[in-house]
Tab-separated table of C-alpha atoms in Angstrom:
chain	number	residue	atom	x	y	z
A	1	MET	CA	27.605	-9.297	-23.374
A	2	ALA	CA	24.303	-7.958	-22.029
A	3	THR	CA	23.121	-4.410	-22.578
A	4	THR	CA	20.029	-2.550	-21.494
A	5	THR	CA	18.025	-0.097	-23.563
A	6	PRO	CA	14.918	1.842	-22.646
A	7	LEU	CA	11.683	0.222	-23.673
A	8	THR	CA	9.308	2.819	-25.097
A	9	PRO	CA	5.868	1.280	-25.542
A	10	SER	CA	3.131	3.194	-27.302
A	11	ASP	CA	1.371	4.086	-24.097
A	12	GLN	CA	4.484	5.884	-22.873
A	13	ARG	CA	3.830	8.594	-25.465
A	14	ARG	CA	0.325	9.298	-24.231
A	15	LYS	CA	-0.223	12.248	-21.965
A	16	PRO	CA	-1.369	11.020	-18.536
A	17	PRO	CA	-4.806	12.060	-17.304
A	18	PRO	CA	-4.498	15.187	-15.134
A	19	LEU	CA	-5.179	14.823	-11.439
A	20	PRO	CA	-8.316	16.731	-10.411
A	21	ALA	CA	-7.460	19.943	-8.608
A	22	ASP	CA	-10.259	22.388	-9.464
A	23	ALA	CA	-12.882	23.964	-7.224
A	24	LEU	CA	-15.335	21.098	-7.810
A	25	TRP	CA	-12.804	18.504	-6.658
A	26	TRP	CA	-12.014	20.335	-3.429
A	27	ALA	CA	-15.725	20.908	-2.807
A	28	LEU	CA	-16.356	17.165	-3.126
A	29	CYS	CA	-13.492	16.507	-0.725
A	30	ALA	CA	-15.020	18.983	1.713
A	31	ALA	CA	-18.393	17.224	1.492
A	32	ALA	CA	-16.760	13.858	2.204
A	33	ALA	CA	-14.813	15.217	5.189
A	34	LEU	CA	-17.760	17.030	6.736
A	35	GLY	CA	-19.953	14.003	6.170
A	36	LEU	CA	-17.471	11.865	8.123
A	37	ALA	CA	-17.348	14.447	10.899
A	38	GLY	CA	-21.131	14.317	11.210
A	39	CYS	CA	-21.536	10.541	10.989
A	40	SER	CA	-18.489	8.997	12.671
A	41	SER	CA	-18.562	7.867	16.286
A	42	LEU	CA	-14.745	8.048	16.516
A	43	GLY	CA	-13.324	11.194	18.073
A	44	PRO	CA	-10.166	11.399	15.899
A	45	HIS	CA	-12.293	11.020	12.759
A	46	ARG	CA	-14.553	13.873	13.837
A	47	VAL	CA	-11.555	16.107	14.514
A	48	TRP	CA	-10.125	15.284	11.104
A	49	GLY	CA	-13.435	15.796	9.330
A	50	THR	CA	-13.954	19.231	10.836
A	51	ALA	CA	-10.440	20.487	10.131
A	52	ALA	CA	-10.215	18.883	6.703
A	53	GLY	CA	-13.620	20.184	5.677
A	54	ALA	CA	-12.530	23.721	6.429
A	55	GLY	CA	-9.247	23.214	4.568
A	56	TYR	CA	-10.946	21.771	1.522
A	57	LEU	CA	-13.510	24.595	1.446
A	58	ALA	CA	-10.709	27.143	1.572
A	59	ALA	CA	-8.940	25.330	-1.287
A	60	ALA	CA	-12.134	25.295	-3.304
A	61	LEU	CA	-12.588	29.035	-2.762
A	62	LEU	CA	-9.020	29.723	-3.854
A	63	ALA	CA	-9.350	27.514	-6.938
A	64	SER	CA	-12.609	29.211	-7.933
A	65	ARG	CA	-10.842	32.573	-7.784
A	66	GLY	CA	-8.141	31.440	-10.174
A	67	ARG	CA	-5.355	30.733	-7.708
A	68	SER	CA	-2.782	28.160	-8.771
A	69	PRO	CA	-3.297	24.411	-8.095
A	70	ARG	CA	-0.133	24.592	-5.959
A	71	THR	CA	-1.635	27.218	-3.648
A	72	ALA	CA	-4.964	25.456	-3.334
A	73	GLY	CA	-3.266	22.112	-2.788
A	74	THR	CA	-1.013	23.517	-0.070
A	75	VAL	CA	-4.043	24.936	1.756
A	76	ALA	CA	-5.809	21.574	1.433
A	77	VAL	CA	-2.804	19.695	2.851
A	78	THR	CA	-2.576	22.153	5.737
A	79	GLY	CA	-6.233	21.715	6.672
A	80	ALA	CA	-6.530	17.992	5.957
A	81	VAL	CA	-3.195	16.752	7.339
A	82	LEU	CA	-1.053	19.200	9.277
A	83	LEU	CA	-3.639	20.909	11.531
A	84	PRO	CA	-5.557	17.780	12.613
A	85	LEU	CA	-2.318	15.827	13.020
A	86	LEU	CA	-0.786	18.476	15.302
A	87	TRP	CA	-3.967	18.753	17.378
A	88	LEU	CA	-4.319	14.989	17.771
A	89	LEU	CA	-0.642	14.678	18.738
A	90	VAL	CA	-1.055	17.387	21.386
A	91	VAL	CA	-4.136	15.772	22.948
A	92	ASP	CA	-2.694	12.234	22.441
A	93	ARG	CA	-5.579	10.882	20.380
A	94	ALA	CA	-5.220	8.428	17.544
A	95	GLN	CA	-6.898	5.646	15.645
A	96	LEU	CA	-6.766	2.247	17.334
A	97	GLU	CA	-4.105	0.952	14.911
A	98	VAL	CA	-1.565	3.402	16.330
A	99	ARG	CA	-1.895	1.984	19.800
A	100	VAL	CA	-1.779	-1.576	18.480
A	101	VAL	CA	1.518	-0.879	16.691
A	102	ALA	CA	2.990	0.849	19.731
A	103	ARG	CA	1.996	-2.102	21.980
A	104	SER	CA	3.349	-4.638	19.519
A	105	ALA	CA	6.752	-2.938	19.530
A	106	GLY	CA	6.906	-3.050	23.313
A	107	LEU	CA	5.974	-6.741	23.323
A	108	LEU	CA	8.590	-7.447	20.655
A	109	LEU	CA	11.307	-5.929	22.814
A	110	THR	CA	10.252	-7.636	26.014
A	111	GLU	CA	8.716	-10.955	24.875
A	112	GLY	CA	10.343	-11.499	21.477
A	113	THR	CA	6.915	-11.523	19.784
A	114	PRO	CA	4.544	-8.643	18.966
A	115	TYR	CA	1.449	-10.741	19.784
A	116	LEU	CA	-0.424	-11.155	23.046
A	117	GLN	CA	-0.731	-14.791	24.089
A	118	ARG	CA	-4.372	-14.659	25.146
A	119	PRO	CA	-6.289	-11.913	23.312
A	120	VAL	CA	-9.766	-11.392	24.722
A	121	VAL	CA	-11.305	-8.374	22.971
A	122	PRO	CA	-10.783	-7.017	19.435
A	123	GLU	CA	-8.386	-4.369	20.758
A	124	ASP	CA	-6.042	-7.139	21.947
A	125	PHE	CA	-5.499	-8.497	18.462
A	126	ASN	CA	-2.611	-7.406	16.237
A	127	PRO	CA	-3.553	-8.502	12.704
A	128	TYR	CA	-0.325	-7.189	11.173
A	129	LEU	CA	2.855	-9.073	10.384
A	130	PRO	CA	5.835	-8.603	12.704
A	131	GLY	CA	7.528	-5.976	10.539
A	132	MET	CA	4.824	-3.474	11.384
A	133	ALA	CA	6.170	-3.254	14.932
A	134	VAL	CA	9.172	-1.329	13.579
A	135	PHE	CA	7.092	1.845	13.470
A	136	GLY	CA	6.378	1.516	17.176
A	137	LEU	CA	10.017	1.094	18.210
A	138	PRO	CA	10.700	4.837	18.743
A	139	GLU	CA	7.891	4.984	21.315
A	140	ALA	CA	8.855	1.647	22.874
A	141	VAL	CA	12.471	2.847	23.348
A	142	ALA	CA	12.061	6.563	24.102
A	143	GLY	CA	8.582	6.597	25.574
A	144	PRO	CA	5.315	8.193	24.382
A	145	GLY	CA	5.552	11.629	22.860
A	146	PRO	CA	4.648	13.648	19.774
A	147	LEU	CA	7.924	12.761	18.009
A	148	THR	CA	7.769	9.049	18.759
A	149	ASP	CA	4.156	8.548	17.721
A	150	PRO	CA	3.983	5.614	15.276
A	151	ARG	CA	1.736	7.502	12.827
A	152	LEU	CA	4.543	9.972	12.141
A	153	TRP	CA	6.922	7.218	11.131
A	154	MET	CA	4.271	5.406	9.084
A	155	GLY	CA	3.409	8.593	7.255
A	156	ALA	CA	7.057	9.409	6.636
A	157	ALA	CA	7.695	5.920	5.270
A	158	PHE	CA	4.753	6.264	2.885
A	159	LEU	CA	5.654	9.718	1.601
A	160	GLY	CA	9.318	8.790	1.228
A	161	ALA	CA	8.648	5.532	-0.628
A	162	PHE	CA	6.017	7.131	-2.861
A	163	ALA	CA	8.350	10.031	-3.695
A	164	LEU	CA	11.176	7.646	-4.634
A	165	ALA	CA	8.752	5.734	-6.864
A	166	LEU	CA	7.983	8.893	-8.850
A	167	PRO	CA	10.112	10.167	-11.717
A	168	ALA	CA	12.829	12.527	-10.487
A	169	GLY	CA	12.056	16.161	-11.030
A	170	SER	CA	8.245	15.810	-10.953
A	171	ARG	CA	7.508	14.786	-7.393
A	172	SER	CA	6.194	17.817	-5.540
A	173	ALA	CA	2.824	18.164	-7.267
A	174	PRO	CA	1.880	14.452	-7.118
A	175	LEU	CA	2.968	14.252	-3.482
A	176	ARG	CA	0.898	17.311	-2.597
A	177	TRP	CA	-2.165	15.934	-4.373
A	178	ILE	CA	-1.949	12.410	-2.909
A	179	ALA	CA	-1.384	13.796	0.609
A	180	ALA	CA	-4.465	16.036	0.254
A	181	CYS	CA	-6.687	13.247	-1.063
A	182	PRO	CA	-9.183	12.375	1.708
A	183	LEU	CA	-8.480	8.651	1.621
A	184	VAL	CA	-4.799	9.341	2.304
A	185	ALA	CA	-5.058	12.526	4.386
A	186	LEU	CA	-7.263	10.758	6.951
A	187	PRO	CA	-4.760	8.012	7.865
A	188	LEU	CA	-1.887	10.504	7.707
A	189	ALA	CA	-3.584	12.484	10.494
A	190	VAL	CA	-5.251	9.815	12.612
A	191	GLY	CA	-2.900	6.928	11.850
A	192	GLY	CA	-3.074	4.179	9.279
A	193	VAL	CA	-0.993	1.068	8.760
A	194	ASP	CA	-1.862	0.688	5.082
A	195	LEU	CA	0.069	3.752	3.931
A	196	PRO	CA	3.634	2.399	4.251
A	197	VAL	CA	2.537	-0.845	2.617
A	198	ALA	CA	1.122	1.044	-0.382
A	199	GLY	CA	4.211	3.232	-0.693
A	200	LEU	CA	6.608	0.293	-0.635
A	201	MET	CA	4.554	-1.563	-3.248
A	202	CYS	CA	4.844	1.418	-5.578
A	203	LEU	CA	8.571	1.656	-4.932
A	204	GLY	CA	9.046	-2.073	-5.555
A	205	LEU	CA	7.234	-1.925	-8.871
A	206	ALA	CA	9.170	1.193	-9.898
A	207	LEU	CA	12.489	-0.552	-9.161
A	208	ALA	CA	11.378	-3.643	-11.013
A	209	GLY	CA	10.449	-1.509	-14.016
A	210	GLN	CA	13.959	-0.055	-13.977
A	211	GLY	CA	15.468	-3.537	-14.018
A	212	ARG	CA	16.812	-3.242	-10.451
A	213	ALA	CA	15.671	-6.661	-9.361
A	214	GLY	CA	17.542	-6.872	-6.082
A	215	ALA	CA	16.422	-3.467	-4.865
A	216	ALA	CA	12.854	-4.267	-5.941
A	217	GLY	CA	12.992	-7.499	-3.928
A	218	LEU	CA	14.124	-5.596	-0.838
A	219	ALA	CA	11.279	-3.067	-1.097
A	220	LEU	CA	8.639	-5.724	-1.754
A	221	GLY	CA	10.025	-7.999	0.949
A	222	ALA	CA	9.860	-5.147	3.454
A	223	ALA	CA	6.252	-4.485	2.419
A	224	ALA	CA	5.407	-8.179	2.679
A	225	ALA	CA	6.723	-8.196	6.259
A	226	LEU	CA	4.192	-5.498	7.196
A	227	LYS	CA	0.869	-6.868	5.995
A	228	TRP	CA	-0.556	-9.752	3.936
A	229	THR	CA	-1.958	-7.217	1.437
A	230	ALA	CA	1.548	-6.617	0.092
A	231	TRP	CA	2.152	-10.229	-0.971
A	232	PRO	CA	0.288	-9.985	-4.318
A	233	ALA	CA	2.790	-7.308	-5.364
A	234	ILE	CA	5.586	-9.900	-5.560
A	235	PRO	CA	4.145	-12.046	-8.373
A	236	VAL	CA	3.122	-8.884	-10.214
A	237	ALA	CA	6.719	-7.622	-10.070
A	238	LEU	CA	7.991	-11.003	-11.265
A	239	ALA	CA	5.567	-10.917	-14.170
A	240	LEU	CA	6.788	-7.430	-15.049
A	241	LEU	CA	10.411	-8.614	-15.134
A	242	ALA	CA	9.417	-11.705	-17.109
A	243	ALA	CA	7.729	-9.491	-19.708
A	244	ALA	CA	11.105	-7.854	-20.380
A	245	SER	CA	12.554	-11.294	-21.046
A	246	ARG	CA	9.831	-12.194	-23.529
A	247	SER	CA	10.128	-8.898	-25.376
A	248	ALA	CA	13.886	-9.327	-25.723
A	249	GLY	CA	13.521	-12.460	-27.887
A	250	ARG	CA	15.017	-15.926	-27.481
A	251	PRO	CA	18.576	-16.554	-26.238
A	252	ALA	CA	21.273	-16.652	-28.864
A	253	ASP	CA	22.219	-20.210	-28.003
A	254	ARG	CA	21.497	-22.812	-25.393
A	255	GLY	CA	24.941	-22.616	-23.841
A	256	GLU	CA	24.213	-19.158	-22.496
A	257	GLY	CA	21.455	-20.431	-20.203
A	258	ARG	CA	18.652	-18.266	-19.020
A	259	ARG	CA	18.238	-14.698	-20.244
A	260	PRO	CA	19.267	-11.835	-17.929
A	261	ALA	CA	15.621	-10.825	-17.315
A	262	ASP	CA	14.796	-14.437	-16.322
A	263	ARG	CA	17.613	-14.308	-13.802
A	264	ALA	CA	16.427	-10.878	-12.700
A	265	ALA	CA	12.924	-12.189	-11.955
A	266	ALA	CA	14.364	-15.080	-9.955
A	267	ARG	CA	16.680	-12.717	-8.057
A	268	CYS	CA	13.807	-10.344	-7.245
A	269	GLY	CA	11.626	-13.166	-5.932
A	270	LEU	CA	14.434	-14.693	-3.864
A	271	VAL	CA	15.437	-11.383	-2.276
A	272	ALA	CA	11.812	-10.546	-1.512
A	273	LEU	CA	11.147	-13.916	0.138
A	274	LEU	CA	14.411	-13.859	2.137
A	275	THR	CA	13.737	-10.281	3.320
A	276	ALA	CA	10.189	-11.083	4.392
A	277	ALA	CA	11.289	-14.343	6.050
A	278	ALA	CA	14.051	-12.610	8.003
A	279	LEU	CA	11.567	-10.096	9.376
A	280	VAL	CA	8.614	-12.434	9.972
A	281	LEU	CA	9.847	-15.889	10.875
A	282	PRO	CA	11.692	-15.151	14.172
A	283	ALA	CA	8.517	-13.821	15.814
A	284	ALA	CA	6.234	-16.314	14.056
A	285	LEU	CA	8.254	-19.351	15.088
A	286	ARG	CA	8.584	-18.132	18.706
A	287	GLU	CA	4.825	-18.407	19.267
A	288	PRO	CA	3.205	-20.097	16.202
A	289	GLY	CA	-0.221	-20.378	17.840
A	290	ALA	CA	-0.413	-16.685	18.688
A	291	PHE	CA	0.885	-15.744	15.265
A	292	ARG	CA	-1.828	-17.739	13.541
A	293	ALA	CA	-4.592	-16.443	15.810
A	294	HIS	CA	-3.626	-12.800	15.265
A	295	VAL	CA	-2.665	-12.560	11.608
A	296	VAL	CA	-4.616	-15.442	10.007
A	297	ASP	CA	-7.697	-16.419	12.000
A	298	PHE	CA	-8.715	-12.984	13.228
A	299	PRO	CA	-8.665	-11.146	9.857
A	300	LEU	CA	-10.559	-14.035	8.237
A	301	GLY	CA	-13.215	-13.984	10.971
A	302	LEU	CA	-12.302	-17.467	12.255
A	303	THR	CA	-11.980	-16.481	15.908
A	304	ASP	CA	-14.684	-16.134	18.574
A	305	VAL	CA	-13.843	-12.435	18.793
A	306	VAL	CA	-15.353	-10.460	15.913
A	307	SER	CA	-13.111	-7.984	14.112
A	308	SER	CA	-14.122	-4.331	14.186
A	309	ALA	CA	-13.417	-4.141	10.447
A	310	ALA	CA	-17.018	-4.279	9.341
A	311	SER	CA	-17.588	-1.907	6.451
A	312	PRO	CA	-20.624	-2.922	4.340
A	313	LEU	CA	-18.585	-4.417	1.512
A	314	PRO	CA	-19.743	-7.584	-0.334
A	315	GLY	CA	-17.641	-10.018	1.673
A	316	HIS	CA	-18.842	-8.688	5.024
A	317	LEU	CA	-22.454	-8.574	3.873
A	318	LEU	CA	-22.274	-12.183	2.676
A	319	ALA	CA	-20.628	-13.357	5.907
A	320	THR	CA	-23.166	-11.519	8.053
A	321	HIS	CA	-26.503	-11.971	6.280
A	322	VAL	CA	-26.235	-15.115	4.121
A	323	PRO	CA	-26.198	-18.682	5.536
A	324	GLY	CA	-22.774	-20.070	4.702
A	325	GLY	CA	-21.849	-16.626	3.463
A	326	ARG	CA	-18.419	-16.652	5.067
A	327	THR	CA	-17.446	-19.723	3.058
A	328	LEU	CA	-18.893	-18.142	-0.098
A	329	ALA	CA	-16.966	-14.916	0.509
A	330	LEU	CA	-13.720	-16.848	0.949
A	331	LEU	CA	-14.482	-18.826	-2.192
A	332	LEU	CA	-15.014	-15.611	-4.168
A	333	LEU	CA	-11.770	-14.285	-2.709
A	334	GLY	CA	-9.934	-17.380	-3.922
A	335	VAL	CA	-11.488	-17.270	-7.386
A	336	SER	CA	-10.572	-13.613	-7.851
A	337	ALA	CA	-7.003	-14.351	-6.793
A	338	LEU	CA	-6.845	-17.251	-9.266
A	339	LEU	CA	-8.132	-15.080	-12.129
A	340	ILE	CA	-5.540	-12.388	-11.434
A	341	ALA	CA	-2.814	-15.049	-11.312
A	342	LEU	CA	-3.947	-16.451	-14.656
A	343	SER	CA	-3.916	-12.954	-16.174
A	344	LEU	CA	-0.306	-12.530	-15.061
A	345	LEU	CA	0.656	-15.820	-16.729
A	346	LEU	CA	-1.292	-15.345	-19.942
A	347	ARG	CA	-0.789	-11.608	-20.419
A	348	PRO	CA	1.960	-10.263	-18.123
A	349	PRO	CA	2.137	-6.464	-17.731
A	350	ALA	CA	4.543	-4.794	-20.133
A	351	THR	CA	5.010	-1.534	-18.201
A	352	THR	CA	5.054	-0.440	-14.593
A	353	ALA	CA	1.772	1.398	-15.167
A	354	GLU	CA	0.118	-1.831	-16.360
A	355	ALA	CA	1.596	-3.747	-13.395
A	356	ALA	CA	0.295	-1.191	-10.903
A	357	ALA	CA	-3.160	-1.251	-12.505
A	358	ARG	CA	-3.243	-5.067	-12.402
A	359	LEU	CA	-2.214	-5.061	-8.739
A	360	ALA	CA	-4.785	-2.375	-7.929
A	361	LEU	CA	-7.538	-4.500	-9.500
A	362	GLY	CA	-6.461	-7.592	-7.562
A	363	LEU	CA	-6.403	-5.748	-4.239
A	364	LEU	CA	-9.768	-4.129	-5.003
A	365	LEU	CA	-11.331	-7.578	-5.487
A	366	ALA	CA	-9.666	-8.876	-2.318
A	367	ILE	CA	-10.941	-5.933	-0.276
A	368	ALA	CA	-14.425	-6.440	-1.661
A	369	PHE	CA	-14.618	-10.142	-0.772
A	370	MET	CA	-12.773	-10.295	2.551
A	371	PRO	CA	-15.237	-11.207	5.354
A	372	ALA	CA	-13.667	-8.545	7.592
A	373	SER	CA	-12.748	-5.397	5.715
A	374	ARG	CA	-13.134	-1.635	5.885
A	375	PHE	CA	-13.298	1.235	3.425
A	376	GLY	CA	-9.895	2.455	4.581
A	377	TYR	CA	-8.253	-0.472	2.847
A	378	LEU	CA	-9.192	1.158	-0.462
A	379	VAL	CA	-6.121	3.338	-0.009
A	380	HIS	CA	-4.109	0.528	-1.599
A	381	PRO	CA	-5.822	0.505	-5.022
A	382	LEU	CA	-6.180	4.313	-4.905
A	383	VAL	CA	-2.447	4.925	-4.401
A	384	LEU	CA	-1.541	2.316	-7.007
A	385	ALA	CA	-4.005	3.735	-9.544
A	386	VAL	CA	-2.743	7.299	-9.079
A	387	TRP	CA	0.841	6.142	-9.307
A	388	ALA	CA	0.037	4.161	-12.495
A	389	ALA	CA	-1.425	7.312	-14.072
A	390	LEU	CA	1.654	9.323	-13.116
A	391	ARG	CA	3.934	6.680	-14.590
A	392	GLU	CA	2.382	7.349	-17.996
A	393	THR	CA	4.288	10.600	-18.151
A	394	PRO	CA	6.265	10.885	-21.402
A	395	GLY	CA	10.036	10.997	-21.276
A	396	HIS	CA	10.553	8.501	-18.447
A	397	THR	CA	11.618	4.926	-18.845
A	398	LEU	CA	8.887	2.557	-17.757
A	399	LEU	CA	10.711	-0.682	-18.315
A	400	LEU	CA	14.195	-1.807	-19.269
A	401	ARG	CA	14.528	-4.362	-22.046
A	402	VAL	CA	17.403	-6.742	-21.640
A	403	ARG	CA	19.052	-7.792	-24.879
A	404	LYS	CA	21.856	-10.259	-25.273
A	405	GLN	CA	24.503	-9.503	-27.823
A	406	VAL	CA	26.816	-12.297	-28.902
A	407	SER	CA	30.430	-11.404	-29.549
A	408	ARG	CA	31.594	-12.600	-32.891
């Protein structure tokens, strides 16, 4: 019969690096927020920067006077998330992504596809996969309002998935810190489609590390139906499950077939692909041309309409200022993906922390070399890196080793 025992690698016994929460950290956050308020041309970003800057400064003052990290963190979350979010909901202001998601949900209900047939300007494009429209369904069904705003549902999905991915009994402090972090607090307040994707990736890796292959496949398949950026998480989870198989040793005899962890990896991959296909294919097959234009050509900069995602990252700089730079950027993107894939084959991650770190590195390279990208996408590697550090906490199982015992 097959039994499972906790795998306790050496790195599980190391104390994880503490998350910064002193006065200097909150002062740096305040500088970043106020800098955005002064430089951004977007109204919601200026509102967030002003409110968050005040909240971070108050948190820094409290920390410098010896108040607990919990108190300072609560004040930071209040100023960086709750106050700007409430104000923006009242005045009905949001980042463009929120309106795109809301429109896509309405189109999905009326036309059977979340994509406009003839997009003309960048605002007409919906570069997300069909599953993202789910967050706009409350507004599409019940009408616009503070409680149906898509950013509320996207934020709730992220916080819920991230909390479930954390060890039970130690969730409040990490949740408070990650919510207060500027790169997360900003999209929580103004709206950001990357948050639920990042949360589901963490949850999928956590479930894979626990040996729950089917549940991991569901979480990763749901993430893969939201955005292309979630797809690299699937092979990383499969490599994590395969590592359990290798560590368990060879099968007792050939008649027993594949080892349980081998079957677990196959089950995880199959469930993930079926879940993503069920959520993506109906809308994609209804209008294949529109699907390709919105979610393939537009993000890669292959349409006549230029994406507004134009942060000065290497891929965008190459595509903009170097002859043939777009091709070079795509080539670098492909090479980095190939190197990450080879690393998974040659040295698969042995723990969930290693898997999250490998995925964070792959996404960081992808963000750097995409021709159309923005700094906000860095929330993916940030969330994964923080979660990887938290998973180093002693006393929690990082991976389940599957051993086969032969009855005599």
